[in-house]
Amino acid sequence: MKENALRFFFAANGVLAIVILLGIFSLLFTESLPALKELGVGEFLFHLCWDPTSPERASYGILAMVLSTFMVSFGALAIAVPVGVACAAFLADVAPPQVREFLKPVVEILASIPSVVVGFLGVVLVGPFIARLFHMPSGLCALNGALLLAVMALPTIVSICEDAIVSVPQEFKSASLALGATKWQTLVHVTLPSASSGIIAAVMLGMGRAIGETMTVLMATGNAAAVPRSFLDPVRTMTATIAIEMGETVQGSLHYQSLFVIGLLLFCMTFAVNVVSDLVLERFQRVRR
Amino acid sequence: MRRIMAIVLAGVFVPTLLFSQELLQIRGSDTMVNLVQRLAEVYMEKNPQVACAVSGGGSGVGIAALIANRVHIANASREMKEKEYAAAKENGVIPVEIAIAIDALSIAVNSSNPITKLTKEQIGAIFRGEITNWSEVGGPNLPISLYGRQPNSGTYVFFQEFVLGNKNYSPRMKQMNGNAQIVEALRTDRGGIGYVGVGYVRDEHGQVIPGLKVVDVAKEAKSPGVSPLVTENITSGRYPIARALYQYSKGTPKGAVRSFIAFELGPEGQKIVEEMGFYPVSGKYLEANKKLGF
């Protein structure tokens, strides 16, 4: 009796997560459907620029926005992944215990900095620095956003990678060392590949964080609607667009529904990232067996 | 931690339980938020039975909230659009417009820029992206970088209608969150140009903020440039880029809403308007307010 009740309780929790996910998806879908019907999918996918309040011709192109989001997110990962994995390997494998006891909380404190504060640092510190470095008039650009997001994704990547590296069985390392490999060779050829599934999970979580981050990019990237030509151009991401415009639209208007179209696409993107990471993880685990 | 939270919450709620105050919700224009907050502070000192909550978010946000019946007063730095009136009517809200101050938009550049005068037409062309280098308007050979506001701002809409001739902004314009951010950016960007309320280009001593330069604006190429920093230029209507700052109430203002607006339009309120870097209501707006009995 008790056994059954408990089983039901856990099953219900599992189902609840799925119900919530489907609920969010269907809400986004139903809210954005009228706009998709009225404007057609082509209006969103084949125009570059987004200017729904234009007095001349309202345009709802999301290409520039999607490109901006990708630039900022992948830029952040390109910085955060090497640094994060190296930092995690140091913490797990190299650092003496005292250093580790001190460094691990420090990295975790990084995670608790509110995104508004990080954005502010981007405006007053990183932005002017970039402007001086590249002799640009203003430092509000994709690179600024990427740097800040890298800092924000680091704690996630470091702590999950570190757990993965620590959980590699000692026998693997001992065997490698016994065969005459140096500590460095063991780390690169044995420990990191064994921990790869955890590392990939960390990277994917970091990416989800980067794609979904709003306030920081809104403050630090300049929000110009044009298609960015390089990392030194101002960009406007999907999240920033929703955040800027959601408050001013009248509920149920075409503009409001088109913002939901962006949200739907964002949801699909993060969903795809997670599915891909799951598939990759599964393959790795199969190879290891 | 919990205990602290409880104390804080009690500190917030108990006073409100002891004094059953009337709460005025006011939301909207970021340009007006500091002004209306100041007005509300002074008003509440005199009328402890009323509490005012003033927040920003942009004129569009305030108007949307008024339409949805969530606030008593919407602050707007632009006139309401036909579409918004229609949406309000559907919801059974009849917005009434009251001008509480006059604002002038100054055109600001970096202090290293030798430009002193631009015509309204040139400014429009610059922000439409037709003029992209300072050499085209008699300045140095330097690309122009544009700073503007975001579409939820009344300033953005007013400037688009009034200066750009209701044409699109250049997609290269960086959209900043507020007046202060534009000022901050212009101080470091040698090729920058931006539009901000006159109240935001002076520091607390009434001087133009260091690193910033306010350009004189001419109606046409032949007419002289007019500086927004001289009060008479704005109250006389000579400065080309000026606008009224409005409050919208639901129907003809009554009760606490009416007494608050009457305070704003009275001598004391209008003095605060000037202290905050704006200009007192004059001309046709005064007439319109008289019709409402203020």
XYZ file of C-alpha atoms in Angstrom:
583
model
C 0.000 0.000 0.000
C 2.625 2.489 1.145
C 4.890 1.205 -1.608
C 2.235 1.945 -4.236
C 1.511 5.404 -2.871
C 5.176 6.318 -3.009
C 5.526 4.925 -6.496
C 2.564 7.010 -7.592
C 4.020 10.118 -5.916
C 7.316 9.848 -7.788
C 5.607 9.049 -11.076
C 3.352 12.088 -10.636
C 6.377 14.321 -10.125
C 7.957 13.030 -13.300
C 4.758 13.600 -15.245
C 4.395 17.097 -13.750
C 7.709 18.201 -15.263
C 6.568 17.005 -18.675
C 3.168 18.686 -18.276
C 4.808 22.008 -17.382
C 7.121 21.762 -20.384
C 4.262 21.000 -22.749
C 2.213 23.757 -21.149
C 4.907 26.352 -21.776
C 5.338 25.158 -25.337
C 1.615 25.219 -26.105
C 1.205 28.670 -24.531
C 4.016 30.090 -26.657
C 2.585 28.354 -29.692
C -1.010 29.539 -29.263
C 0.075 33.112 -28.486
C 2.322 33.298 -31.537
C 0.049 31.452 -33.974
C -2.109 34.467 -34.984
C 0.995 36.457 -35.946
C 2.420 33.540 -37.911
C -0.910 33.169 -39.722
C -1.282 36.865 -40.481
C 2.282 37.626 -41.529
C 3.410 34.235 -42.759
C 6.574 32.492 -41.636
C 8.472 34.133 -44.490
C 8.045 37.613 -43.021
C 9.998 36.494 -39.962
C 12.604 34.336 -41.673
C 13.384 36.234 -44.878
C 13.742 39.774 -43.583
C 16.844 40.962 -41.843
C 15.614 43.741 -39.620
C 13.098 44.012 -36.821
C 11.154 47.280 -36.634
C 7.496 46.649 -35.719
C 6.849 50.266 -34.678
C 8.134 51.681 -37.960
C 5.986 54.531 -39.309
C 6.844 53.499 -42.893
C 6.442 49.725 -43.045
C 6.481 47.485 -40.013
C 9.014 44.710 -40.563
C 9.370 41.622 -38.431
C 12.632 40.100 -39.660
C 14.457 38.088 -36.994
C 17.591 37.042 -38.885
C 19.773 39.823 -37.481
C 18.563 38.972 -33.985
C 19.205 35.234 -34.304
C 22.664 35.935 -35.682
C 23.343 38.315 -32.786
C 22.249 35.740 -30.231
C 24.489 33.101 -31.802
C 27.452 35.472 -32.012
C 27.234 36.484 -28.379
C 26.595 32.937 -27.102
C 29.287 31.156 -29.132
C 31.722 33.983 -28.499
C 31.119 33.488 -24.786
C 31.605 29.714 -25.068
C 34.814 30.135 -27.086
C 36.203 32.097 -24.148
C 34.610 30.237 -21.239
C 35.087 26.593 -22.270
C 38.915 26.482 -22.499
C 39.275 28.613 -19.376
C 36.585 26.702 -17.504
C 37.849 23.224 -18.350
C 41.435 24.193 -17.529
C 40.319 25.734 -14.247
C 38.308 22.616 -13.377
C 41.221 20.316 -14.233
C 43.478 22.420 -12.025
C 41.022 22.319 -9.127
C 40.392 18.593 -9.430
C 43.775 17.213 -10.341
C 46.603 19.636 -9.736
C 45.807 22.091 -6.963
C 46.985 21.333 -3.426
C 44.053 20.870 -1.006
C 44.392 24.303 0.701
C 44.308 26.135 -2.638
C 41.320 24.076 -3.717
C 39.426 24.777 -0.500
C 39.940 28.478 -1.143
C 39.367 28.592 -4.919
C 36.196 26.529 -5.153
C 34.045 28.889 -3.048
C 35.497 31.857 -4.929
C 34.313 30.401 -8.245
C 30.914 29.712 -6.727
C 30.624 33.303 -5.510
C 31.065 34.347 -9.147
C 27.789 32.550 -9.891
C 25.863 34.643 -7.378
C 26.616 38.041 -8.932
C 23.309 39.433 -10.271
C 23.211 39.914 -14.031
C 22.395 43.620 -13.640
C 25.690 44.108 -11.818
C 27.594 42.240 -14.516
C 25.871 44.387 -17.146
C 26.848 47.517 -15.261
C 30.480 46.356 -15.206
C 30.172 45.906 -18.961
C 28.996 49.492 -19.383
C 31.558 51.216 -17.167
C 34.587 48.879 -17.263
C 34.746 46.336 -20.112
C 33.109 48.597 -22.731
C 35.528 51.537 -22.384
C 38.441 49.055 -22.258
C 37.369 47.459 -25.565
C 36.879 50.912 -27.074
C 40.450 51.910 -26.152
C 41.907 48.588 -27.279
C 40.413 48.692 -30.776
C 40.278 52.498 -31.124
C 36.542 52.414 -31.471
C 34.172 55.231 -30.552
C 32.150 53.012 -28.238
C 32.640 49.668 -26.545
C 28.998 48.592 -26.663
C 29.327 45.616 -29.001
C 28.991 41.845 -29.397
C 32.479 41.261 -27.970
C 31.538 43.069 -24.755
C 28.461 40.864 -24.369
C 30.460 37.717 -25.138
C 33.105 38.546 -22.527
C 30.504 39.217 -19.835
C 28.527 36.075 -20.661
C 31.756 34.091 -20.521
C 32.271 35.312 -16.970
C 28.675 34.379 -16.128
C 28.919 30.900 -17.686
C 32.277 30.109 -16.038
C 30.993 29.033 -12.599
C 28.501 26.586 -14.161
C 31.153 25.094 -16.428
C 33.841 24.930 -13.743
C 31.785 23.285 -11.024
C 30.187 20.626 -13.249
C 33.484 19.849 -15.024
C 35.235 19.582 -11.695
C 32.685 17.075 -10.416
C 33.094 15.061 -13.625
C 36.879 15.007 -13.362
C 36.836 14.088 -9.681
C 34.497 11.177 -10.403
C 36.914 9.553 -12.881
C 37.938 6.270 -11.178
C 41.392 6.361 -9.598
C 42.239 3.029 -11.317
C 42.279 4.751 -14.718
C 44.822 7.305 -13.576
C 46.912 4.748 -11.687
C 46.998 2.473 -14.737
C 48.079 5.315 -16.975
C 50.802 6.424 -14.577
C 51.967 2.795 -14.156
C 52.417 2.538 -17.923
C 54.893 5.384 -17.719
C 52.696 8.326 -18.744
C 53.493 11.694 -17.149
C 50.915 13.506 -15.043
C 50.193 15.851 -17.961
C 49.718 12.973 -20.432
C 47.437 11.223 -17.963
C 45.298 14.345 -17.573
C 44.969 15.022 -21.311
C 44.712 11.464 -22.638
C 42.958 9.614 -19.838
C 41.222 11.807 -17.274
C 39.636 14.432 -19.533
C 38.376 11.907 -22.149
C 36.861 9.778 -19.355
C 35.134 12.852 -17.974
C 34.051 14.025 -21.419
C 30.358 13.317 -20.954
C 30.283 15.534 -17.877
C 32.311 18.194 -19.656
C 29.928 18.230 -22.606
C 26.975 18.502 -20.229
C 28.723 21.466 -18.593
C 29.314 23.169 -21.935
C 25.681 22.699 -22.933
C 24.418 24.099 -19.639
C 26.761 27.036 -20.067
C 25.380 27.571 -23.552
C 21.812 27.502 -22.289
C 22.792 30.123 -19.744
C 24.372 32.278 -22.444
C 21.450 32.063 -24.894
C 18.893 32.887 -22.226
C 20.747 35.703 -20.438
C 18.860 38.969 -20.881
C 19.768 41.864 -18.647
C 23.521 41.719 -19.177
C 23.363 41.696 -22.965
C 20.637 44.327 -22.968
C 22.921 46.696 -21.083
C 26.240 45.922 -22.734
C 25.702 45.271 -26.437
C 24.243 48.557 -27.712
C 21.011 47.035 -29.115
C 21.309 48.265 -32.708
C 18.846 46.488 -34.974
C 21.199 46.233 -37.974
C 22.916 43.021 -39.056
C 26.276 42.862 -37.252
C 29.320 42.736 -39.550
C 31.839 41.770 -36.880
C 32.247 41.233 -33.157
C 32.922 44.948 -32.786
C 29.453 45.933 -34.032
C 26.554 46.608 -31.682
C 24.079 43.730 -31.659
C 20.554 43.183 -30.427
C 19.780 39.692 -29.168
C 16.420 37.916 -29.126
C 16.140 38.078 -25.341
C 16.916 41.802 -25.267
C 14.249 42.478 -27.901
C 11.580 40.666 -25.894
C 12.632 42.423 -22.689
C 12.658 45.884 -24.258
C 9.371 45.613 -26.108
C 7.106 43.344 -24.053
C 6.154 46.084 -21.608
C 4.939 48.579 -24.185
C 2.848 46.390 -26.439
C -0.889 46.164 -26.065
C -1.874 42.616 -25.134
C -3.126 40.643 -28.103
C -1.761 43.055 -30.713
C 0.236 41.831 -33.689
C 3.439 43.226 -32.165
C 2.744 41.342 -28.915
C 2.162 38.093 -30.789
C 5.330 38.528 -32.843
C 7.312 38.827 -29.624
C 5.891 35.425 -28.732
C 7.172 34.136 -32.078
C 10.672 35.157 -30.960
C 10.066 33.444 -27.622
C 8.906 30.286 -29.372
C 12.033 30.225 -31.520
C 14.214 30.818 -28.461
C 12.489 27.916 -26.696
C 13.047 25.665 -29.725
C 16.707 26.663 -29.827
C 17.429 25.851 -26.188
C 15.376 22.670 -26.551
C 17.495 21.651 -29.559
C 20.681 22.355 -27.627
C 19.525 20.047 -24.852
C 18.424 17.269 -27.234
C 21.736 17.389 -29.085
C 23.684 17.302 -25.828
C 21.642 14.274 -24.695
C 22.391 12.457 -27.947
C 26.089 13.265 -27.683
C 26.179 12.059 -24.085
C 24.508 8.802 -25.044
C 27.012 8.158 -27.831
C 29.938 8.807 -25.538
C 28.590 6.474 -22.897
C 28.101 3.750 -25.516
C 31.661 4.169 -26.776
C 32.989 3.900 -23.246
C 31.123 0.702 -22.606
C 17.634 35.105 7.537
C 13.918 34.277 7.880
C 13.642 36.448 10.928
C 15.204 39.384 9.095
C 12.773 38.882 6.208
C 9.868 38.857 8.632
C 11.028 42.077 10.262
C 11.485 43.767 6.894
C 8.058 42.650 5.684
C 6.462 43.774 8.934
C 8.220 47.114 8.561
C 6.654 47.496 5.150
C 3.150 46.270 5.913
C 2.378 47.421 9.449
C 2.529 51.169 8.682
C 0.221 50.665 5.715
C -2.226 48.878 8.005
C -2.078 51.654 10.616
C -2.741 54.474 8.174
C -5.292 53.537 5.563
C -3.951 55.783 2.853
C -5.226 56.288 -0.623
C -2.671 54.935 -3.082
C -2.049 56.714 -6.381
C -0.376 54.514 -8.979
C 1.562 56.558 -11.556
C 3.586 54.926 -14.317
C 5.190 55.806 -17.637
C 7.743 58.074 -19.211
C 11.355 57.679 -18.113
C 11.961 61.310 -19.011
C 9.363 62.357 -16.442
C 9.995 59.812 -13.710
C 12.423 61.937 -11.647
C 10.236 65.023 -12.005
C 7.009 63.301 -10.989
C 8.734 61.485 -8.133
C 9.938 64.836 -6.773
C 6.469 66.358 -7.198
C 4.936 63.363 -5.429
C 7.367 63.612 -2.503
C 6.515 67.259 -1.846
C 2.801 66.578 -2.360
C 2.830 63.673 0.117
C 4.480 65.834 2.779
C 1.513 68.189 2.522
C -1.114 65.448 2.098
C -0.189 62.495 4.330
C -3.528 60.816 3.566
C -2.350 60.090 -0.009
C 0.542 57.822 -1.022
C 1.937 58.047 -4.539
C 3.862 55.223 -6.243
C 5.727 56.576 -9.254
C 7.551 54.253 -11.632
C 9.090 54.513 -15.095
C 9.276 52.040 -17.943
C 8.530 54.328 -20.863
C 5.489 56.231 -22.113
C 4.242 53.179 -24.007
C 4.360 51.136 -20.808
C 2.442 53.773 -18.834
C -0.234 54.139 -21.499
C -0.591 50.357 -21.827
C -1.051 50.170 -18.045
C -3.683 52.941 -18.103
C -5.566 51.144 -20.877
C -5.454 47.929 -18.827
C -6.808 49.879 -15.825
C -3.728 49.139 -13.695
C -2.715 52.744 -12.880
C -4.476 56.015 -12.019
C -2.186 58.278 -14.035
C 0.035 57.568 -17.049
C 3.054 59.804 -17.629
C 3.692 60.286 -21.336
C 6.282 62.365 -23.124
C 4.257 62.073 -26.341
C 0.594 62.336 -27.287
C -1.459 59.162 -27.198
C -2.020 57.564 -30.599
C -5.438 56.995 -32.198
C -4.916 53.244 -31.849
C -4.276 53.596 -28.127
C -7.395 55.732 -27.655
C -9.392 53.057 -29.458
C -7.923 50.292 -27.291
C -8.725 52.316 -24.163
C -12.300 52.845 -25.296
C -12.745 49.100 -25.774
C -11.688 48.647 -22.161
C -14.070 51.374 -20.983
C -11.292 53.864 -20.160
C -11.600 57.454 -21.418
C -8.128 59.035 -21.165
C -7.978 62.781 -20.456
C -4.819 64.668 -21.411
C -3.150 67.245 -19.132
C 0.166 68.942 -19.994
C 2.200 69.408 -16.792
C 5.504 70.709 -18.191
C 7.378 71.584 -21.374
C 10.532 69.669 -22.299
C 13.111 70.465 -24.927
C 15.232 67.762 -26.505
C 18.821 68.816 -26.799
C 21.108 67.450 -29.485
C 24.370 66.554 -27.778
C 27.788 65.597 -29.141
C 31.210 64.937 -27.630
C 32.980 68.094 -26.440
C 35.870 67.482 -28.867
C 33.489 67.912 -31.834
C 33.877 71.348 -33.509
C 30.255 71.390 -34.786
C 28.205 74.183 -33.164
C 25.016 74.328 -35.250
C 22.824 71.840 -37.103
C 19.516 72.350 -38.890
C 16.521 70.234 -37.986
C 16.685 68.693 -41.474
C 20.363 67.718 -41.020
C 19.619 66.104 -37.659
C 16.784 64.128 -39.271
C 19.070 62.974 -42.094
C 21.774 61.957 -39.610
C 19.377 59.794 -37.583
C 17.782 58.312 -40.712
C 21.293 57.171 -41.665
C 21.501 59.345 -44.816
C 24.429 61.394 -43.492
C 27.085 59.082 -42.053
C 30.191 61.253 -41.729
C 30.736 64.506 -39.829
C 32.514 65.980 -42.884
C 29.123 66.111 -44.673
C 27.861 68.708 -42.175
C 31.056 70.746 -41.948
C 32.877 68.744 -39.293
C 35.988 66.554 -39.258
C 36.346 63.362 -41.336
C 34.914 61.028 -38.713
C 32.112 58.465 -38.956
C 28.969 59.443 -37.051
C 27.834 56.999 -34.389
C 24.193 57.326 -33.394
C 22.721 57.021 -29.912
C 18.985 56.943 -29.384
C 16.401 55.483 -27.057
C 14.451 52.229 -27.217
C 11.034 51.971 -28.901
C 9.196 51.874 -25.539
C 10.330 55.441 -24.894
C 8.135 58.443 -25.676
C 11.269 60.369 -26.584
C 12.051 57.780 -29.285
C 8.585 58.121 -30.796
C 8.415 61.927 -30.496
C 11.845 62.349 -32.115
C 10.916 59.947 -34.908
C 7.718 61.822 -35.711
C 8.993 65.335 -35.160
C 12.584 65.320 -36.436
C 12.837 62.282 -38.736
C 9.572 63.213 -40.461
C 8.031 59.883 -39.420
C 10.651 57.828 -41.273
C 12.671 54.872 -40.000
C 15.624 55.330 -37.709
C 18.928 54.074 -39.103
C 19.283 50.420 -38.077
C 22.846 51.268 -36.986
C 21.548 53.451 -34.150
C 22.472 52.064 -30.746
C 19.352 51.893 -28.587
C 20.126 52.983 -25.051
C 18.080 52.401 -21.945
C 17.749 55.993 -20.782
C 18.891 59.597 -21.032
C 21.749 59.046 -18.585
C 23.202 56.168 -20.624
C 23.240 58.326 -23.776
C 25.042 61.120 -21.891
C 27.566 58.587 -20.519
C 28.234 57.177 -24.010
C 28.609 60.597 -25.650
C 31.245 61.650 -23.131
C 33.591 58.952 -24.433
C 32.503 58.637 -28.087
C 34.227 61.332 -30.186
C 32.008 60.693 -33.212
C 28.791 60.311 -31.243
C 25.520 62.237 -31.447
C 22.431 61.682 -29.351
C 19.173 63.277 -28.219
C 18.427 63.829 -24.531
C 16.087 65.988 -22.472
C 17.636 69.335 -21.517
C 17.259 68.345 -17.869
C 19.904 65.652 -18.383
C 22.739 67.667 -19.973
C 23.419 69.851 -16.925
C 25.050 68.752 -13.686
C 23.793 69.798 -10.250
C 25.439 73.239 -10.591
C 23.511 73.997 -13.773
C 26.633 73.671 -15.949
C 26.760 71.445 -19.042
C 28.265 68.082 -18.016
C 32.015 67.994 -18.801
C 32.808 66.083 -21.985
C 29.436 66.948 -23.485
C 28.491 69.688 -25.911
C 24.985 70.884 -26.724
C 24.518 71.854 -30.370
C 22.435 74.894 -31.441
C 19.500 73.899 -33.632
C 18.195 75.949 -36.568
C 14.718 75.575 -38.100
C 16.118 75.982 -41.648
C 19.536 76.432 -43.230
C 19.094 80.235 -43.367
C 17.823 80.790 -39.832
C 20.152 81.272 -36.858
C 20.954 78.428 -34.466
C 18.997 78.467 -31.200
C 20.420 77.073 -27.976
C 18.101 75.044 -25.701
C 20.188 76.114 -22.702
C 18.514 79.562 -22.686
C 15.094 79.328 -21.000
C 13.479 82.120 -23.065
C 14.248 80.229 -26.290
C 12.038 77.376 -25.150
C 9.151 79.195 -23.433
C 8.902 81.542 -26.449
C 8.732 78.567 -28.831
C 11.846 79.589 -30.787
C 13.751 76.381 -30.101
C 12.615 73.873 -32.766
C 12.638 70.601 -30.791
C 10.324 71.120 -27.818
C 7.321 69.124 -26.645
C 4.785 68.989 -23.855
C 5.025 66.358 -21.124
C 1.590 64.910 -20.439
C -0.264 63.058 -17.769
C -3.293 60.992 -18.737
C -5.997 60.279 -16.203
C -8.981 57.958 -16.481
C -11.828 60.319 -17.274
C -11.912 63.865 -15.882
C -9.609 63.811 -12.827
C -11.437 63.519 -9.482
C -10.517 63.208 -5.801
C -6.869 62.537 -5.013
C -5.901 62.424 -8.704
C -7.381 65.877 -9.191
C -5.746 67.345 -6.113
C -2.336 65.935 -7.149
C -2.565 67.357 -10.673
C -3.777 70.707 -9.319
C -0.679 70.765 -7.083
C 1.572 69.988 -10.064
C 0.065 72.836 -12.092
C 0.062 75.275 -9.184
C 2.892 77.764 -8.500
C 4.759 75.350 -6.224
C 4.569 72.425 -8.631
C 5.662 74.541 -11.575
C 8.619 75.804 -9.514
C 9.716 72.178 -9.000
C 9.303 71.653 -12.764
C 11.859 74.417 -13.351
C 14.205 73.134 -10.636
C 14.263 69.746 -12.351
C 15.413 71.268 -15.638
C 12.073 71.443 -17.441
C 9.918 74.457 -18.333
C 6.555 75.651 -17.016
C 3.394 75.052 -19.013
C 2.607 77.964 -21.345
C 0.556 79.016 -24.358
C -2.068 76.665 -25.778
C -1.444 74.021 -23.104
C -2.403 76.514 -20.389
C -5.675 77.179 -22.242
C -6.435 73.467 -22.483
C -5.783 72.977 -18.768
C -8.053 75.930 -17.921
C -10.869 74.182 -19.782
C -10.471 71.242 -17.379
C -10.734 73.715 -14.487
C -7.063 73.853 -13.420
